[in-house]
Coordinates of C-alpha atoms in Angstrom, one line a residue:
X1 CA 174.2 79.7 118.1
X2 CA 177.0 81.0 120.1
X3 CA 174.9 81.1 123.4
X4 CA 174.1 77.3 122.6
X5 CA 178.0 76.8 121.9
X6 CA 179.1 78.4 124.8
X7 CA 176.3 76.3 127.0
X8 CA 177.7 72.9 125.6
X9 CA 181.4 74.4 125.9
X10 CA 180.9 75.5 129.8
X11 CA 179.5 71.4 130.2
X12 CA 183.0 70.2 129.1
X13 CA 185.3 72.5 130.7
X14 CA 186.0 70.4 133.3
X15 CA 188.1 68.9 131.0
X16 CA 190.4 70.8 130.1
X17 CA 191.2 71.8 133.7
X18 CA 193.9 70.7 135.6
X19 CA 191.9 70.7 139.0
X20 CA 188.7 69.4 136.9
X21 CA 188.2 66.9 140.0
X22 CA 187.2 69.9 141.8
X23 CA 184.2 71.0 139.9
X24 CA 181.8 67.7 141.0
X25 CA 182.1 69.7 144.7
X26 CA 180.1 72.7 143.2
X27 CA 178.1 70.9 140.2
X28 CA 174.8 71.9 141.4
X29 CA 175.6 75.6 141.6
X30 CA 177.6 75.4 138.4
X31 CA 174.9 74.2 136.7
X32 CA 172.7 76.9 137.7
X33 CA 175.1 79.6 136.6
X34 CA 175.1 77.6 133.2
X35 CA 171.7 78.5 132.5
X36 CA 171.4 81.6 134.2
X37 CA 174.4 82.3 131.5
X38 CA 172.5 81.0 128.9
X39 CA 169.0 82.9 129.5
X40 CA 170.6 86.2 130.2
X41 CA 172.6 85.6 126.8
X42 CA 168.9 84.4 125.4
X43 CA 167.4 87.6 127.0
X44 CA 169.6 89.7 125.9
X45 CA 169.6 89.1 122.3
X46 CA 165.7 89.6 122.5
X47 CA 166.4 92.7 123.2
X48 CA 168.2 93.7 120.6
X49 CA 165.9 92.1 118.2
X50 CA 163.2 94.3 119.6
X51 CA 165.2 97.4 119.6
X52 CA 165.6 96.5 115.9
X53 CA 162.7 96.4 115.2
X54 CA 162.0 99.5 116.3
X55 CA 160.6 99.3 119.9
X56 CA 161.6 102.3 121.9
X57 CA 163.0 100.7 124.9
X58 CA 165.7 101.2 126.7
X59 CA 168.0 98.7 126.4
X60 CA 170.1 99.4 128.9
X61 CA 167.5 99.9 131.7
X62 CA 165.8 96.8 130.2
X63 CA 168.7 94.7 130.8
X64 CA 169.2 95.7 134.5
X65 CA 166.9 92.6 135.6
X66 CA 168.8 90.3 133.3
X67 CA 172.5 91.2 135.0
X68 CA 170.4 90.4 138.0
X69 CA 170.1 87.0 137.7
X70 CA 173.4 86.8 136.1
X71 CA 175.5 88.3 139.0
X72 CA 173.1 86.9 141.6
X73 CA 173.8 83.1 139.7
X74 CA 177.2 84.5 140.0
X75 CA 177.2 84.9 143.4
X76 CA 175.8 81.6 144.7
X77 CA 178.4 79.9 142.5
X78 CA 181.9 81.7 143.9
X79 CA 181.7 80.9 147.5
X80 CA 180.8 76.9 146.7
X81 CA 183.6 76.7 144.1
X82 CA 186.7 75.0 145.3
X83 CA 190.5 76.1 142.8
X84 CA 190.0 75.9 139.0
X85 CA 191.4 77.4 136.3
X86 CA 188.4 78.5 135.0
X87 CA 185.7 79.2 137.8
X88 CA 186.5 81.5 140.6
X89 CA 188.1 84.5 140.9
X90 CA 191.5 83.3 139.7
X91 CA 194.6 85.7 140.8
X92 CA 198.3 84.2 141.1
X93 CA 197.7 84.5 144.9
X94 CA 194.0 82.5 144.6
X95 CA 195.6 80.1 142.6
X96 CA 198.7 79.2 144.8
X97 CA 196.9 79.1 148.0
X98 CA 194.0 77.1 149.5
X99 CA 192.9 79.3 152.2
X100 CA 193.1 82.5 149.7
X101 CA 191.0 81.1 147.4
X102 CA 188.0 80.6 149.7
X103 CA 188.2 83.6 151.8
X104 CA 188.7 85.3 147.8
X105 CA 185.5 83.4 147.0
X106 CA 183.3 84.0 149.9
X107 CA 183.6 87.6 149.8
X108 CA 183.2 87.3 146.2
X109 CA 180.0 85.5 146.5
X110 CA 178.5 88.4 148.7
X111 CA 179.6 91.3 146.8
X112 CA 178.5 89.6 143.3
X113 CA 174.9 89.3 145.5
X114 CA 175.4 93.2 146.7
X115 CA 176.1 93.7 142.7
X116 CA 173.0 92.0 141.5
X117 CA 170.5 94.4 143.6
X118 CA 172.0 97.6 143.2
X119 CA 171.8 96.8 139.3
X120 CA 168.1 96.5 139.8
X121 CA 168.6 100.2 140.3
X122 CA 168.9 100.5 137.1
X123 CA 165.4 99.5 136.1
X124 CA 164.0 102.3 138.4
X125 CA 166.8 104.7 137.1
X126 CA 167.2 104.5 133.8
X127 CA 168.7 107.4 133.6
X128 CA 171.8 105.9 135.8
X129 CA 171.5 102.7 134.4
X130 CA 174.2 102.0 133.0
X131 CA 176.7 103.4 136.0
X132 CA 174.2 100.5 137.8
X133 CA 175.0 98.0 136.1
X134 CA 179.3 98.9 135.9
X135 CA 180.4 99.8 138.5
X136 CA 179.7 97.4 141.2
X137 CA 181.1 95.1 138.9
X138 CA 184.1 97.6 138.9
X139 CA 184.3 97.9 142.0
X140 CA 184.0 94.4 143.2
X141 CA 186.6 93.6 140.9
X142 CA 189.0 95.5 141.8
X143 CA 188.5 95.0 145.8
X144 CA 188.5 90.9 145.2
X145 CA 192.1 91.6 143.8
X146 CA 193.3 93.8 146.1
X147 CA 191.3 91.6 149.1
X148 CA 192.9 88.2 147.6
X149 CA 196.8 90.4 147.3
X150 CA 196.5 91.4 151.2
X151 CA 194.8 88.0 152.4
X152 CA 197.9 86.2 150.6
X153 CA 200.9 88.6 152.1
X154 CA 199.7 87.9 155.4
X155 CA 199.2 84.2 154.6
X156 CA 202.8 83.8 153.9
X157 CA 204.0 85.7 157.0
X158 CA 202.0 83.4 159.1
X159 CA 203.2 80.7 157.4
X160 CA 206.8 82.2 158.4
X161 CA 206.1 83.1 161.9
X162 CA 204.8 79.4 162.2
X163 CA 208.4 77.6 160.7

């Protein structure tokens, strides 16, 4: 139920966005990520039932593949997206700049792709998998904001220079 709620709410968020014009440039991929949301939230839940029911698998290994798809959805969708509220990586300096936003985005979109295969290493390590399946999200993370902080100073003292 809350996988088919959050499927419906993701259809109307456009909405309730202020830049909700913006979306019909990256429907397509938005889509896409939709259901790739909704079949890794599908997915997951499988497993847990069959953990519950006393299958001996490894959940965490099992659900490398599933944060595949998710962060490789992921990644197709960030570089396409133009400014939202809600889709994008979405710092003060994304958010008050054009030209931040999609240099924040690209790079976003490749190191969600990077983050998709080396979670697949999680399937083959188990034993790993769950440090597979963090920390390149951790790590992206963290270097988008950082990426998106530096890309906007030297925005603005271009923007200075050329006054």
């Amino acid at each position: 139920v809350i996988t088919l709620v959050l499927f419906i709410f993701l259809k109307y968020l456009p909405r309730f966005d202020p830049f909700g014009k913006n979306y019909s440039a990256f429907q397509k991929e938005f889509d896409i990520f939709r259901l790739a949301l909704v079949a890794f939230m599908t997915y997951a839940h499988l497993l847990v039932i069959s953990v519950n029911l006393d299958n001996s698998l490894n959940i965490t290994q099992m659900l490398a593949p599933g944060f595949f798809v998710l962060f490789y959805s992921i990644g197709n969708l960030l570089p396409k997206t133009k400014r939202t509220y809600f889709v994008g990586i979405r710092t003060p300096w994304t958010l008050s700049d054009e030209v931040v936003w999609n240099k924040t985005q690209k790079l976003a979109g490749l190191l969600f792709k990077i983050s998709a295969f080396v979670s697949l290493a999680g399937f083959l390590l188990p034993n790993l998998a769950f440090a597979f399946l963090i920390a390149p999200i951790i790590i992206s993370s963290i270097s988008l904001i950082a990426y998106s902080f530096a890309i906007s100073k030297t925005s603005k003292a271009l923007k200075k220079k050329s006054v």
